[in-house]
Amino acid sequence: MEPLIALVAVTLALLAAGAAGVSRFRPWPVALRGGLAAMFTLTGMAHFVGLRAELVAMVPPSLPNPGLLVTLTGLLELAGAAGLLIRRTAPWAAGCLSALLILMFPANVYAAVDGLSTGPFEALLPRTLLQVVFLSATLAVVISSVRGRATESPSAAHSLAAPDVALPPAPHPRSR
């Protein structure tokens, strides 16, 4: 439940900052990226501090070296969180985190079905619903980026200029 709280609280805080005049946080995808970065920082750190033993126990027995897998997924979550904070890498980070959520879902199923977890939000249905929310958020970042690029003008999309620098219009050939 803590990851959901982090996602919602940080996203809402950034949206509020945008509404209060911080123009950088005004677009909802930027606020959502911040919320996801906070969430994945929280969950990524849990792979190393606090919940490591529980996360290692969640790895299905058919997978080799659970400790290494937990370390790798934690590092990937932290790298994805950092990538979400950089505009150019955010769509890639969100896409990779989407794939990671899907790849790690069997561990959630294993933990719920084998009774490794006992909390009310750790049963299979709540875990699945939370995963759907997290996956929807990461995919929303990817989709908003793809749509944003599709609406850019061709000259702006292929420009080598800095992202916020307006270029003068290209001269039109004279018609005879």
mmCIF file of C-alpha atoms in Angstrom:
data_model
loop_
_atom_site.group_PDB
_atom_site.id
_atom_site.type_symbol
_atom_site.label_atom_id
_atom_site.label_comp_id
_atom_site.label_asym_id
_atom_site.label_seq_id
_atom_site.Cartn_x
_atom_site.Cartn_y
_atom_site.Cartn_z
ATOM 1 C CA MET A 1 0.000 0.000 0.000
ATOM 2 C CA GLU A 2 2.934 2.359 0.649
ATOM 3 C CA PRO A 3 3.914 2.449 -3.049
ATOM 4 C CA LEU A 4 0.376 3.514 -3.982
ATOM 5 C CA ILE A 5 0.411 6.215 -1.305
ATOM 6 C CA ALA A 6 3.766 7.508 -2.592
ATOM 7 C CA LEU A 7 2.515 7.523 -6.193
ATOM 8 C CA VAL A 8 -0.712 9.362 -5.395
ATOM 9 C CA ALA A 9 0.698 11.779 -2.805
ATOM 10 C CA VAL A 10 3.667 12.926 -4.872
ATOM 11 C CA THR A 11 1.635 13.167 -8.080
ATOM 12 C CA LEU A 12 -1.004 15.287 -6.314
ATOM 13 C CA ALA A 13 1.652 17.453 -4.643
ATOM 14 C CA LEU A 14 3.285 18.148 -7.998
ATOM 15 C CA LEU A 15 -0.079 18.879 -9.634
ATOM 16 C CA ALA A 16 -0.820 21.300 -6.777
ATOM 17 C CA ALA A 17 2.558 22.970 -7.303
ATOM 18 C CA GLY A 18 1.708 23.309 -10.984
ATOM 19 C CA ALA A 19 -1.666 24.827 -10.167
ATOM 20 C CA ALA A 20 0.057 27.212 -7.755
ATOM 21 C CA GLY A 21 2.211 28.576 -10.539
ATOM 22 C CA VAL A 22 5.221 26.277 -10.903
ATOM 23 C CA SER A 23 4.863 25.915 -14.647
ATOM 24 C CA ARG A 24 7.264 22.950 -14.852
ATOM 25 C CA PHE A 25 4.784 20.798 -12.892
ATOM 26 C CA ARG A 26 1.644 21.977 -14.661
ATOM 27 C CA PRO A 27 1.445 19.176 -17.279
ATOM 28 C CA TRP A 28 -0.064 16.037 -15.744
ATOM 29 C CA PRO A 29 2.503 13.684 -17.335
ATOM 30 C CA VAL A 30 5.308 15.542 -15.536
ATOM 31 C CA ALA A 31 3.514 15.220 -12.203
ATOM 32 C CA LEU A 32 2.817 11.540 -12.869
ATOM 33 C CA ARG A 33 6.475 10.954 -13.731
ATOM 34 C CA GLY A 34 7.418 12.498 -10.384
ATOM 35 C CA GLY A 35 4.936 10.294 -8.548
ATOM 36 C CA LEU A 36 6.208 7.195 -10.314
ATOM 37 C CA ALA A 37 9.812 8.173 -9.591
ATOM 38 C CA ALA A 38 8.981 8.475 -5.888
ATOM 39 C CA MET A 39 7.164 5.145 -5.928
ATOM 40 C CA PHE A 40 9.955 3.272 -7.724
ATOM 41 C CA THR A 41 12.574 4.863 -5.472
ATOM 42 C CA LEU A 42 10.633 3.559 -2.477
ATOM 43 C CA THR A 43 10.178 0.080 -3.911
ATOM 44 C CA GLY A 44 13.715 -0.049 -5.293
ATOM 45 C CA MET A 45 15.200 0.819 -1.905
ATOM 46 C CA ALA A 46 13.074 -1.917 -0.308
ATOM 47 C CA HIS A 47 15.115 -4.421 -2.319
ATOM 48 C CA PHE A 48 18.126 -3.480 -0.199
ATOM 49 C CA VAL A 49 16.790 -2.129 3.106
ATOM 50 C CA GLY A 50 13.901 -3.286 5.245
ATOM 51 C CA LEU A 51 12.054 -5.804 3.065
ATOM 52 C CA ARG A 52 14.909 -7.634 1.349
ATOM 53 C CA ALA A 53 14.291 -10.975 3.092
ATOM 54 C CA GLU A 54 10.576 -10.873 2.223
ATOM 55 C CA LEU A 55 11.330 -9.986 -1.396
ATOM 56 C CA VAL A 56 13.873 -12.802 -1.709
ATOM 57 C CA ALA A 57 11.266 -15.212 -0.300
ATOM 58 C CA MET A 58 8.762 -14.019 -2.951
ATOM 59 C CA VAL A 59 10.929 -15.201 -5.842
ATOM 60 C CA PRO A 60 9.357 -18.393 -7.239
ATOM 61 C CA PRO A 61 11.533 -21.460 -6.535
ATOM 62 C CA SER A 62 11.823 -22.206 -10.247
ATOM 63 C CA LEU A 63 14.025 -19.117 -10.693
ATOM 64 C CA PRO A 64 17.737 -19.299 -9.876
ATOM 65 C CA ASN A 65 19.592 -17.150 -7.346
ATOM 66 C CA PRO A 66 16.734 -15.183 -5.725
ATOM 67 C CA GLY A 67 19.112 -12.798 -3.941
ATOM 68 C CA LEU A 68 20.727 -11.749 -7.206
ATOM 69 C CA LEU A 69 17.322 -11.336 -8.888
ATOM 70 C CA VAL A 70 16.109 -9.092 -6.059
ATOM 71 C CA THR A 71 19.295 -7.023 -6.302
ATOM 72 C CA LEU A 72 18.957 -6.678 -10.085
ATOM 73 C CA THR A 73 15.287 -5.726 -9.978
ATOM 74 C CA GLY A 74 15.992 -3.210 -7.224
ATOM 75 C CA LEU A 75 18.731 -1.605 -9.303
ATOM 76 C CA LEU A 76 16.448 -1.550 -12.347
ATOM 77 C CA GLU A 77 13.686 0.135 -10.335
ATOM 78 C CA LEU A 78 16.117 2.791 -9.071
ATOM 79 C CA ALA A 79 17.512 3.363 -12.571
ATOM 80 C CA GLY A 80 13.965 3.620 -13.925
ATOM 81 C CA ALA A 81 13.052 6.142 -11.225
ATOM 82 C CA ALA A 82 16.030 8.293 -12.220
ATOM 83 C CA GLY A 83 15.162 7.925 -15.901
ATOM 84 C CA LEU A 84 11.618 9.152 -15.267
ATOM 85 C CA LEU A 85 12.995 12.477 -14.029
ATOM 86 C CA ILE A 86 14.767 13.247 -17.310
ATOM 87 C CA ARG A 87 12.415 14.327 -20.075
ATOM 88 C CA ARG A 88 14.327 12.623 -22.890
ATOM 89 C CA THR A 89 14.645 9.294 -21.099
ATOM 90 C CA ALA A 90 11.245 9.299 -19.363
ATOM 91 C CA PRO A 91 9.330 7.413 -22.092
ATOM 92 C CA TRP A 92 12.026 4.738 -22.275
ATOM 93 C CA ALA A 93 12.217 4.469 -18.499
ATOM 94 C CA ALA A 94 8.428 4.190 -18.244
ATOM 95 C CA GLY A 95 8.363 1.530 -20.969
ATOM 96 C CA CYS A 96 11.107 -0.487 -19.287
ATOM 97 C CA LEU A 97 9.395 -0.157 -15.902
ATOM 98 C CA SER A 98 6.167 -1.382 -17.520
ATOM 99 C CA ALA A 99 7.992 -4.480 -18.735
ATOM 100 C CA LEU A 100 9.587 -4.930 -15.308
ATOM 101 C CA LEU A 101 6.179 -4.770 -13.604
ATOM 102 C CA ILE A 102 4.913 -7.495 -15.926
ATOM 103 C CA LEU A 103 8.019 -9.640 -15.458
ATOM 104 C CA MET A 104 7.871 -9.347 -11.658
ATOM 105 C CA PHE A 105 4.144 -10.059 -11.399
ATOM 106 C CA PRO A 106 4.627 -13.849 -11.064
ATOM 107 C CA ALA A 107 6.500 -13.195 -7.795
ATOM 108 C CA ASN A 108 3.421 -11.351 -6.512
ATOM 109 C CA VAL A 109 1.204 -14.248 -7.550
ATOM 110 C CA TYR A 110 3.542 -16.766 -5.926
ATOM 111 C CA ALA A 111 3.617 -14.783 -2.663
ATOM 112 C CA ALA A 112 -0.160 -14.422 -2.568
ATOM 113 C CA VAL A 113 -1.014 -17.991 -3.536
ATOM 114 C CA ASP A 114 1.575 -19.656 -1.288
ATOM 115 C CA GLY A 115 0.571 -17.551 1.711
ATOM 116 C CA LEU A 116 3.903 -15.755 2.095
ATOM 117 C CA SER A 117 2.011 -12.543 2.740
ATOM 118 C CA THR A 118 -0.684 -12.046 5.328
ATOM 119 C CA GLY A 119 -1.769 -8.396 5.043
ATOM 120 C CA PRO A 120 -5.167 -7.426 3.612
ATOM 121 C CA PHE A 121 -3.601 -5.741 0.578
ATOM 122 C CA GLU A 122 -1.294 -8.675 -0.099
ATOM 123 C CA ALA A 123 -3.944 -11.139 -1.266
ATOM 124 C CA LEU A 124 -3.995 -11.901 -4.977
ATOM 125 C CA LEU A 125 -6.861 -9.587 -5.986
ATOM 126 C CA PRO A 126 -5.561 -6.443 -4.238
ATOM 127 C CA ARG A 127 -2.019 -7.158 -5.482
ATOM 128 C CA THR A 128 -3.320 -7.564 -9.012
ATOM 129 C CA LEU A 129 -5.346 -4.352 -8.836
ATOM 130 C CA LEU A 130 -2.318 -2.437 -7.545
ATOM 131 C CA GLN A 131 -0.194 -3.818 -10.367
ATOM 132 C CA VAL A 132 -2.846 -2.693 -12.868
ATOM 133 C CA VAL A 133 -2.747 0.826 -11.382
ATOM 134 C CA PHE A 134 1.060 0.949 -11.500
ATOM 135 C CA LEU A 135 1.172 -0.453 -15.027
ATOM 136 C CA SER A 136 -1.502 2.007 -16.156
ATOM 137 C CA ALA A 137 0.546 4.885 -14.758
ATOM 138 C CA THR A 138 3.759 3.817 -16.503
ATOM 139 C CA LEU A 139 1.915 3.241 -19.776
ATOM 140 C CA ALA A 140 0.223 6.647 -19.465
ATOM 141 C CA VAL A 141 3.681 8.238 -19.424
ATOM 142 C CA VAL A 142 4.686 6.295 -22.543
ATOM 143 C CA ILE A 143 1.448 7.111 -24.373
ATOM 144 C CA SER A 144 1.550 10.818 -23.475
ATOM 145 C CA SER A 145 5.099 11.018 -24.821
ATOM 146 C CA VAL A 146 4.194 9.251 -28.062
ATOM 147 C CA ARG A 147 1.160 11.502 -28.536
ATOM 148 C CA GLY A 148 3.239 14.569 -27.716
ATOM 149 C CA ARG A 149 5.774 13.668 -30.369
ATOM 150 C CA ALA A 150 3.047 12.938 -32.906
ATOM 151 C CA THR A 151 1.614 16.454 -32.488
ATOM 152 C CA GLU A 152 4.993 18.214 -32.878
ATOM 153 C CA SER A 153 5.698 19.792 -36.212
ATOM 154 C CA PRO A 154 8.130 17.795 -38.368
ATOM 155 C CA SER A 155 10.770 20.549 -38.183
ATOM 156 C CA ALA A 156 10.545 20.684 -34.379
ATOM 157 C CA ALA A 157 10.615 16.921 -34.053
ATOM 158 C CA HIS A 158 13.840 16.636 -36.055
ATOM 159 C CA SER A 159 15.515 19.813 -34.888
ATOM 160 C CA LEU A 160 18.948 19.673 -33.317
ATOM 161 C CA ALA A 161 18.197 22.837 -31.376
ATOM 162 C CA ALA A 162 17.569 22.821 -27.657
ATOM 163 C CA PRO A 163 14.076 21.529 -26.847
ATOM 164 C CA ASP A 164 12.640 24.878 -25.763
ATOM 165 C CA VAL A 165 14.310 27.051 -28.395
ATOM 166 C CA ALA A 166 12.030 28.314 -31.131
ATOM 167 C CA LEU A 167 13.566 28.271 -34.579
ATOM 168 C CA PRO A 168 12.664 30.791 -37.259
ATOM 169 C CA PRO A 169 10.371 29.406 -39.935
ATOM 170 C CA ALA A 170 12.084 27.856 -42.931
ATOM 171 C CA PRO A 171 12.026 30.040 -46.035
ATOM 172 C CA HIS A 172 9.477 28.999 -48.628
ATOM 173 C CA PRO A 173 10.642 28.552 -52.208
ATOM 174 C CA ARG A 174 9.278 31.159 -54.569
ATOM 175 C CA SER A 175 6.691 29.952 -57.006
ATOM 176 C CA ARG A 176 6.938 31.113 -60.618
#
